Amino acid sequence: MSSLSAEGCMVKVKVWDGFIRGYHWLQVSLLFALWYCADNGEMEWHFLFGYALLGLWITRFIWGFIGSDTAKFSYFIKSPKALIDYLSDKNKFDRVKFGHNPAGACMVILFLGLIIIQLFTGLSASDDILSEGPLSQYFTADTVSFMTWLHSMNFDVLLWAIGLHVVAIVAYKLKKQPLVKAMITGVAEYKLVNSIGQPKMMNGLLAWVIYACIAGVIWWQWGHENLGYLLY
């Protein structure tokens, strides 16, 4: 989807499908909810939100292979040399790149890595009093203790990554590239030449169906106990 803007020199391009946009904001909401529940001792809710985030992460991983061009890992993950060239390019803010640039791609991989570590360690952790993750039964006491420590430490790293992400968003905003707006509307404006091919978009509804199925299985396997505790 594209159209000329009123100035006649900018082109609006659909760069994010409905799932990627929803994934981004739902992930932010779930991370906040997880922090809030853990900080206030609401561990049953903490686990339920964690299961929802796990299903979301798995769906994003799958969508990275079958989704829209800009969602595919093969589309935006480049070599270390491409990242170095991008960071050293004084005109990088003027380059046309649909979706994630090399620096943004690194941030995506970083977040995916940190979040799956957070999820796996949370599922394997235990406070030895009231709550324990469903995977903790498969590990030794020493391993569970390590997982519990790593769960706490990794969250601090995740907070630093979030801070870095916010700084980058502000920097791009100052360079007249509103990343937040594009992640809300799915559309970004570019100075284009006709020879530049535009990314192929998939219907994000398919990804949400996949998510519903995955989340349903996870909640049925683990979440019903937490939900039952809250209801009764």
PDB file of C-alpha atoms in Angstrom:
ATOM      1  CA  MET A   1       0.000   0.000   0.000  1.00  0.00           C
ATOM      2  CA  SER A   2       1.406   3.381  -0.970  1.00  0.00           C
ATOM      3  CA  SER A   3       0.213   6.849  -1.864  1.00  0.00           C
ATOM      4  CA  LEU A   4       1.760  10.241  -2.504  1.00  0.00           C
ATOM      5  CA  SER A   5       1.504  12.721   0.344  1.00  0.00           C
ATOM      6  CA  ALA A   6       0.304  16.282  -0.030  1.00  0.00           C
ATOM      7  CA  GLU A   7       3.851  17.526  -0.587  1.00  0.00           C
ATOM      8  CA  GLY A   8       4.126  15.312  -3.655  1.00  0.00           C
ATOM      9  CA  CYS A   9       7.623  14.127  -2.753  1.00  0.00           C
ATOM     10  CA  MET A  10       6.911  11.620   0.011  1.00  0.00           C
ATOM     11  CA  VAL A  11       5.399   8.168  -0.308  1.00  0.00           C
ATOM     12  CA  LYS A  12       3.404   6.389   2.399  1.00  0.00           C
ATOM     13  CA  VAL A  13       4.305   2.729   2.679  1.00  0.00           C
ATOM     14  CA  LYS A  14       2.718  -0.030   4.765  1.00  0.00           C
ATOM     15  CA  VAL A  15       5.652  -1.425   6.732  1.00  0.00           C
ATOM     16  CA  TRP A  16       4.069  -3.219   9.728  1.00  0.00           C
ATOM     17  CA  ASP A  17       1.207  -5.696   9.614  1.00  0.00           C
ATOM     18  CA  GLY A  18      -1.487  -5.887  12.269  1.00  0.00           C
ATOM     19  CA  PHE A  19       0.184  -8.654  14.241  1.00  0.00           C
ATOM     20  CA  ILE A  20       3.585  -6.979  14.521  1.00  0.00           C
ATOM     21  CA  ARG A  21       1.968  -3.783  15.768  1.00  0.00           C
ATOM     22  CA  GLY A  22      -0.237  -5.620  18.238  1.00  0.00           C
ATOM     23  CA  TYR A  23       2.655  -7.824  19.322  1.00  0.00           C
ATOM     24  CA  HIS A  24       4.781  -4.801  20.108  1.00  0.00           C
ATOM     25  CA  TRP A  25       2.211  -3.047  22.307  1.00  0.00           C
ATOM     26  CA  LEU A  26       0.910  -6.236  23.927  1.00  0.00           C
ATOM     27  CA  GLN A  27       4.470  -7.205  24.796  1.00  0.00           C
ATOM     28  CA  VAL A  28       5.009  -3.821  26.450  1.00  0.00           C
ATOM     29  CA  SER A  29       1.764  -4.213  28.413  1.00  0.00           C
ATOM     30  CA  LEU A  30       2.561  -7.762  29.520  1.00  0.00           C
ATOM     31  CA  LEU A  31       6.075  -6.855  30.651  1.00  0.00           C
ATOM     32  CA  PHE A  32       4.653  -4.028  32.749  1.00  0.00           C
ATOM     33  CA  ALA A  33       1.975  -6.327  34.172  1.00  0.00           C
ATOM     34  CA  LEU A  34       4.573  -8.979  35.016  1.00  0.00           C
ATOM     35  CA  TRP A  35       6.747  -6.458  36.824  1.00  0.00           C
ATOM     36  CA  TYR A  36       3.782  -4.982  38.709  1.00  0.00           C
ATOM     37  CA  CYS A  37       2.445  -8.365  39.835  1.00  0.00           C
ATOM     38  CA  ALA A  38       5.849  -9.626  40.950  1.00  0.00           C
ATOM     39  CA  ASP A  39       6.550  -6.383  42.803  1.00  0.00           C
ATOM     40  CA  ASN A  40       3.221  -6.645  44.633  1.00  0.00           C
ATOM     41  CA  GLY A  41       3.317 -10.360  45.367  1.00  0.00           C
ATOM     42  CA  GLU A  42       0.513 -11.247  42.938  1.00  0.00           C
ATOM     43  CA  MET A  43       2.273 -14.387  41.753  1.00  0.00           C
ATOM     44  CA  GLU A  44      -0.763 -16.195  40.354  1.00  0.00           C
ATOM     45  CA  TRP A  45      -1.376 -13.268  38.016  1.00  0.00           C
ATOM     46  CA  HIS A  46       2.357 -13.091  37.362  1.00  0.00           C
ATOM     47  CA  PHE A  47       2.340 -16.646  36.053  1.00  0.00           C
ATOM     48  CA  LEU A  48      -0.787 -16.103  33.958  1.00  0.00           C
ATOM     49  CA  PHE A  49       0.694 -13.026  32.287  1.00  0.00           C
ATOM     50  CA  GLY A  50       3.924 -14.977  31.805  1.00  0.00           C
ATOM     51  CA  TYR A  51       2.085 -17.730  29.952  1.00  0.00           C
ATOM     52  CA  ALA A  52       0.431 -15.102  27.748  1.00  0.00           C
ATOM     53  CA  LEU A  53       3.843 -13.617  26.954  1.00  0.00           C
ATOM     54  CA  LEU A  54       5.307 -17.055  26.221  1.00  0.00           C
ATOM     55  CA  GLY A  55       2.561 -17.713  23.676  1.00  0.00           C
ATOM     56  CA  LEU A  56       3.187 -14.298  22.150  1.00  0.00           C
ATOM     57  CA  TRP A  57       6.930 -14.930  21.906  1.00  0.00           C
ATOM     58  CA  ILE A  58       6.431 -18.299  20.199  1.00  0.00           C
ATOM     59  CA  THR A  59       3.994 -16.752  17.724  1.00  0.00           C
ATOM     60  CA  ARG A  60       6.458 -13.945  16.925  1.00  0.00           C
ATOM     61  CA  PHE A  61       9.151 -16.533  16.312  1.00  0.00           C
ATOM     62  CA  ILE A  62       6.905 -18.436  13.903  1.00  0.00           C
ATOM     63  CA  TRP A  63       5.844 -15.186  12.203  1.00  0.00           C
ATOM     64  CA  GLY A  64       9.530 -14.469  11.671  1.00  0.00           C
ATOM     65  CA  PHE A  65       9.505 -17.235   9.063  1.00  0.00           C
ATOM     66  CA  ILE A  66       6.032 -17.093   7.507  1.00  0.00           C
ATOM     67  CA  GLY A  67       4.910 -13.504   8.080  1.00  0.00           C
ATOM     68  CA  SER A  68       5.185 -10.210   6.223  1.00  0.00           C
ATOM     69  CA  ASP A  69       8.511  -9.264   4.668  1.00  0.00           C
ATOM     70  CA  THR A  70       9.358  -6.788   7.417  1.00  0.00           C
ATOM     71  CA  ALA A  71       8.551  -9.407  10.081  1.00  0.00           C
ATOM     72  CA  LYS A  72      10.817 -12.095   8.627  1.00  0.00           C
ATOM     73  CA  PHE A  73      14.207 -12.642  10.221  1.00  0.00           C
ATOM     74  CA  SER A  74      15.725 -13.212   6.784  1.00  0.00           C
ATOM     75  CA  TYR A  75      14.570  -9.732   5.755  1.00  0.00           C
ATOM     76  CA  PHE A  76      16.155  -7.677   8.514  1.00  0.00           C
ATOM     77  CA  ILE A  77      18.938  -9.753  10.123  1.00  0.00           C
ATOM     78  CA  LYS A  78      22.196  -8.807   8.452  1.00  0.00           C
ATOM     79  CA  SER A  79      25.890  -9.475   8.972  1.00  0.00           C
ATOM     80  CA  PRO A  80      28.015  -7.692  11.624  1.00  0.00           C
ATOM     81  CA  LYS A  81      29.678  -5.799   8.767  1.00  0.00           C
ATOM     82  CA  ALA A  82      26.297  -4.408   7.685  1.00  0.00           C
ATOM     83  CA  LEU A  83      25.729  -3.159  11.226  1.00  0.00           C
ATOM     84  CA  ILE A  84      29.157  -1.503  11.380  1.00  0.00           C
ATOM     85  CA  ASP A  85      28.644   0.101   7.969  1.00  0.00           C
ATOM     86  CA  TYR A  86      25.247   1.396   9.057  1.00  0.00           C
ATOM     87  CA  LEU A  87      26.492   2.853  12.343  1.00  0.00           C
ATOM     88  CA  SER A  88      29.422   4.551  10.611  1.00  0.00           C
ATOM     89  CA  ASP A  89      27.261   5.978   7.832  1.00  0.00           C
ATOM     90  CA  LYS A  90      26.810   9.707   8.454  1.00  0.00           C
ATOM     91  CA  ASN A  91      23.766   9.718   6.160  1.00  0.00           C
ATOM     92  CA  LYS A  92      22.050   6.697   7.719  1.00  0.00           C
ATOM     93  CA  PHE A  93      18.964   8.698   8.705  1.00  0.00           C
ATOM     94  CA  ASP A  94      18.416   9.566   5.033  1.00  0.00           C
ATOM     95  CA  ARG A  95      18.717   6.000   3.731  1.00  0.00           C
ATOM     96  CA  VAL A  96      15.542   4.224   2.638  1.00  0.00           C
ATOM     97  CA  LYS A  97      15.048   1.019   4.634  1.00  0.00           C
ATOM     98  CA  PHE A  98      11.613  -0.488   5.104  1.00  0.00           C
ATOM     99  CA  GLY A  99      11.160  -1.946   8.553  1.00  0.00           C
ATOM    100  CA  HIS A 100      14.131  -2.532  10.844  1.00  0.00           C
ATOM    101  CA  ASN A 101      17.521  -1.091   9.960  1.00  0.00           C
ATOM    102  CA  PRO A 102      20.627  -3.102  11.030  1.00  0.00           C
ATOM    103  CA  ALA A 103      20.705  -1.425  14.446  1.00  0.00           C
ATOM    104  CA  GLY A 104      16.998  -2.001  14.950  1.00  0.00           C
ATOM    105  CA  ALA A 105      17.447  -5.636  13.930  1.00  0.00           C
ATOM    106  CA  CYS A 106      20.019  -6.083  16.695  1.00  0.00           C
ATOM    107  CA  MET A 107      17.563  -4.612  19.183  1.00  0.00           C
ATOM    108  CA  VAL A 108      14.850  -7.042  18.054  1.00  0.00           C
ATOM    109  CA  ILE A 109      17.172 -10.035  18.500  1.00  0.00           C
ATOM    110  CA  LEU A 110      18.346  -8.699  21.858  1.00  0.00           C
ATOM    111  CA  PHE A 111      14.783  -8.353  23.132  1.00  0.00           C
ATOM    112  CA  LEU A 112      13.748 -11.765  21.839  1.00  0.00           C
ATOM    113  CA  GLY A 113      16.776 -13.303  23.547  1.00  0.00           C
ATOM    114  CA  LEU A 114      16.318 -11.514  26.859  1.00  0.00           C
ATOM    115  CA  ILE A 115      12.593 -12.236  26.970  1.00  0.00           C
ATOM    116  CA  ILE A 116      12.940 -15.972  26.297  1.00  0.00           C
ATOM    117  CA  ILE A 117      15.631 -16.157  28.986  1.00  0.00           C
ATOM    118  CA  GLN A 118      13.267 -14.347  31.348  1.00  0.00           C
ATOM    119  CA  LEU A 119      10.412 -16.680  30.487  1.00  0.00           C
ATOM    120  CA  PHE A 120      12.396 -19.906  30.722  1.00  0.00           C
ATOM    121  CA  THR A 121      14.061 -18.976  34.010  1.00  0.00           C
ATOM    122  CA  GLY A 122      10.708 -17.868  35.416  1.00  0.00           C
ATOM    123  CA  LEU A 123       9.159 -21.211  34.496  1.00  0.00           C
ATOM    124  CA  SER A 124      12.084 -22.932  36.213  1.00  0.00           C
ATOM    125  CA  ALA A 125      12.356 -20.712  39.311  1.00  0.00           C
ATOM    126  CA  SER A 126      11.071 -21.139  42.862  1.00  0.00           C
ATOM    127  CA  ASP A 127      10.915 -18.938  45.940  1.00  0.00           C
ATOM    128  CA  ASP A 128      10.878 -22.038  48.184  1.00  0.00           C
ATOM    129  CA  ILE A 129       7.765 -20.709  49.925  1.00  0.00           C
ATOM    130  CA  LEU A 130       4.635 -20.027  47.902  1.00  0.00           C
ATOM    131  CA  SER A 131       5.373 -20.207  44.184  1.00  0.00           C
ATOM    132  CA  GLU A 132       7.407 -22.280  41.791  1.00  0.00           C
ATOM    133  CA  GLY A 133       7.514 -22.498  38.042  1.00  0.00           C
ATOM    134  CA  PRO A 134       6.053 -25.592  36.350  1.00  0.00           C
ATOM    135  CA  LEU A 135       9.470 -26.601  34.996  1.00  0.00           C
ATOM    136  CA  SER A 136      11.250 -26.424  38.351  1.00  0.00           C
ATOM    137  CA  GLN A 137      10.268 -30.026  39.142  1.00  0.00           C
ATOM    138  CA  TYR A 138      12.559 -31.225  36.373  1.00  0.00           C
ATOM    139  CA  PHE A 139      15.715 -29.610  37.774  1.00  0.00           C
ATOM    140  CA  THR A 140      17.923 -30.077  40.796  1.00  0.00           C
ATOM    141  CA  ALA A 141      17.694 -27.680  43.724  1.00  0.00           C
ATOM    142  CA  ASP A 142      20.974 -26.020  42.707  1.00  0.00           C
ATOM    143  CA  THR A 143      19.742 -25.507  39.148  1.00  0.00           C
ATOM    144  CA  VAL A 144      16.454 -24.051  40.365  1.00  0.00           C
ATOM    145  CA  SER A 145      18.376 -21.702  42.640  1.00  0.00           C
ATOM    146  CA  PHE A 146      20.512 -20.583  39.686  1.00  0.00           C
ATOM    147  CA  MET A 147      17.425 -20.095  37.524  1.00  0.00           C
ATOM    148  CA  THR A 148      15.836 -17.965  40.240  1.00  0.00           C
ATOM    149  CA  TRP A 149      18.950 -15.781  40.462  1.00  0.00           C
ATOM    150  CA  LEU A 150      19.212 -15.487  36.666  1.00  0.00           C
ATOM    151  CA  HIS A 151      15.518 -14.560  36.438  1.00  0.00           C
ATOM    152  CA  SER A 152      16.143 -11.588  38.713  1.00  0.00           C
ATOM    153  CA  MET A 153      19.433 -10.548  37.125  1.00  0.00           C
ATOM    154  CA  ASN A 154      18.153 -10.852  33.557  1.00  0.00           C
ATOM    155  CA  PHE A 155      15.252  -8.539  34.349  1.00  0.00           C
ATOM    156  CA  ASP A 156      17.737  -5.787  35.247  1.00  0.00           C
ATOM    157  CA  VAL A 157      19.452  -6.302  31.901  1.00  0.00           C
ATOM    158  CA  LEU A 158      16.050  -6.161  30.210  1.00  0.00           C
ATOM    159  CA  LEU A 159      15.352  -2.804  31.867  1.00  0.00           C
ATOM    160  CA  TRP A 160      18.632  -1.418  30.511  1.00  0.00           C
ATOM    161  CA  ALA A 161      17.720  -2.677  27.025  1.00  0.00           C
ATOM    162  CA  ILE A 162      14.323  -0.983  27.279  1.00  0.00           C
ATOM    163  CA  GLY A 163      16.039   2.254  28.276  1.00  0.00           C
ATOM    164  CA  LEU A 164      18.382   1.996  25.286  1.00  0.00           C
ATOM    165  CA  HIS A 165      15.403   1.369  23.029  1.00  0.00           C
ATOM    166  CA  VAL A 166      13.646   4.499  24.306  1.00  0.00           C
ATOM    167  CA  VAL A 167      16.789   6.588  23.720  1.00  0.00           C
ATOM    168  CA  ALA A 168      16.977   5.301  20.136  1.00  0.00           C
ATOM    169  CA  ILE A 169      13.319   6.161  19.537  1.00  0.00           C
ATOM    170  CA  VAL A 170      13.917   9.716  20.759  1.00  0.00           C
ATOM    171  CA  ALA A 171      17.030  10.026  18.551  1.00  0.00           C
ATOM    172  CA  TYR A 172      15.102   8.952  15.458  1.00  0.00           C
ATOM    173  CA  LYS A 173      12.244  11.270  16.368  1.00  0.00           C
ATOM    174  CA  LEU A 174      14.699  14.183  16.427  1.00  0.00           C
ATOM    175  CA  LYS A 175      15.781  13.112  12.936  1.00  0.00           C
ATOM    176  CA  LYS A 176      12.166  13.337  11.743  1.00  0.00           C
ATOM    177  CA  GLN A 177      11.594   9.584  11.742  1.00  0.00           C
ATOM    178  CA  PRO A 178       8.576   8.918  14.008  1.00  0.00           C
ATOM    179  CA  LEU A 179       9.027   5.233  14.813  1.00  0.00           C
ATOM    180  CA  VAL A 180       6.235   5.148  17.397  1.00  0.00           C
ATOM    181  CA  LYS A 181       3.687   6.557  14.954  1.00  0.00           C
ATOM    182  CA  ALA A 182       4.624   3.950  12.359  1.00  0.00           C
ATOM    183  CA  MET A 183       4.236   1.179  14.946  1.00  0.00           C
ATOM    184  CA  ILE A 184       0.729   2.458  15.711  1.00  0.00           C
ATOM    185  CA  THR A 185      -0.538   3.069  12.177  1.00  0.00           C
ATOM    186  CA  GLY A 186       1.639   0.557  10.340  1.00  0.00           C
ATOM    187  CA  VAL A 187       2.508   3.231   7.781  1.00  0.00           C
ATOM    188  CA  ALA A 188       5.701   5.249   7.331  1.00  0.00           C
ATOM    189  CA  GLU A 189       6.689   7.991   4.902  1.00  0.00           C
ATOM    190  CA  TYR A 190       9.776   7.784   2.701  1.00  0.00           C
ATOM    191  CA  LYS A 191      11.494   9.725  -0.015  1.00  0.00           C
ATOM    192  CA  LEU A 192      11.443   7.056  -2.699  1.00  0.00           C
ATOM    193  CA  VAL A 193      12.396   6.304  -6.233  1.00  0.00           C
ATOM    194  CA  ASN A 194      10.069   4.094  -8.250  1.00  0.00           C
ATOM    195  CA  SER A 195      12.625   1.290  -8.553  1.00  0.00           C
ATOM    196  CA  ILE A 196      12.505   0.460  -4.832  1.00  0.00           C
ATOM    197  CA  GLY A 197      10.266  -2.530  -4.223  1.00  0.00           C
ATOM    198  CA  GLN A 198       7.862  -2.301  -1.339  1.00  0.00           C
ATOM    199  CA  PRO A 199       7.560  -5.060   1.301  1.00  0.00           C
ATOM    200  CA  LYS A 200       4.906  -7.728   0.945  1.00  0.00           C
ATOM    201  CA  MET A 201       2.365  -7.654   3.766  1.00  0.00           C
ATOM    202  CA  MET A 202       0.548 -10.659   5.218  1.00  0.00           C
ATOM    203  CA  ASN A 203      -2.809 -10.579   6.986  1.00  0.00           C
ATOM    204  CA  GLY A 204      -1.979 -10.300  10.670  1.00  0.00           C
ATOM    205  CA  LEU A 205      -5.198 -12.115  11.572  1.00  0.00           C
ATOM    206  CA  LEU A 206      -3.491 -15.419  10.739  1.00  0.00           C
ATOM    207  CA  ALA A 207      -0.842 -14.743  13.373  1.00  0.00           C
ATOM    208  CA  TRP A 208      -3.477 -13.911  15.985  1.00  0.00           C
ATOM    209  CA  VAL A 209      -5.199 -17.236  15.267  1.00  0.00           C
ATOM    210  CA  ILE A 210      -1.860 -18.989  15.765  1.00  0.00           C
ATOM    211  CA  TYR A 211      -1.369 -17.069  18.998  1.00  0.00           C
ATOM    212  CA  ALA A 212      -4.808 -18.012  20.282  1.00  0.00           C
ATOM    213  CA  CYS A 213      -4.079 -21.692  19.661  1.00  0.00           C
ATOM    214  CA  ILE A 214      -0.631 -21.598  21.279  1.00  0.00           C
ATOM    215  CA  ALA A 215      -1.761 -19.544  24.269  1.00  0.00           C
ATOM    216  CA  GLY A 216      -4.745 -21.854  24.710  1.00  0.00           C
ATOM    217  CA  VAL A 217      -2.503 -24.917  24.892  1.00  0.00           C
ATOM    218  CA  ILE A 218      -0.140 -23.236  27.363  1.00  0.00           C
ATOM    219  CA  TRP A 219      -2.962 -22.054  29.604  1.00  0.00           C
ATOM    220  CA  TRP A 220      -4.614 -25.477  29.499  1.00  0.00           C
ATOM    221  CA  GLN A 221      -1.327 -27.146  30.398  1.00  0.00           C
ATOM    222  CA  TRP A 222      -0.245 -24.782  33.168  1.00  0.00           C
ATOM    223  CA  GLY A 223      -2.509 -21.769  33.532  1.00  0.00           C
ATOM    224  CA  HIS A 224      -5.718 -23.471  34.672  1.00  0.00           C
ATOM    225  CA  GLU A 225      -4.240 -24.112  38.124  1.00  0.00           C
ATOM    226  CA  ASN A 226      -3.342 -20.436  38.605  1.00  0.00           C
ATOM    227  CA  LEU A 227      -6.716 -19.321  37.258  1.00  0.00           C
ATOM    228  CA  GLY A 228      -8.521 -21.793  39.497  1.00  0.00           C
ATOM    229  CA  TYR A 229      -6.687 -20.437  42.520  1.00  0.00           C
ATOM    230  CA  LEU A 230      -7.782 -16.880  41.662  1.00  0.00           C
ATOM    231  CA  LEU A 231     -11.424 -17.885  41.110  1.00  0.00           C
ATOM    232  CA  TYR A 232     -11.785 -20.017  44.196  1.00  0.00           C
TER     233      TYR A 232
END
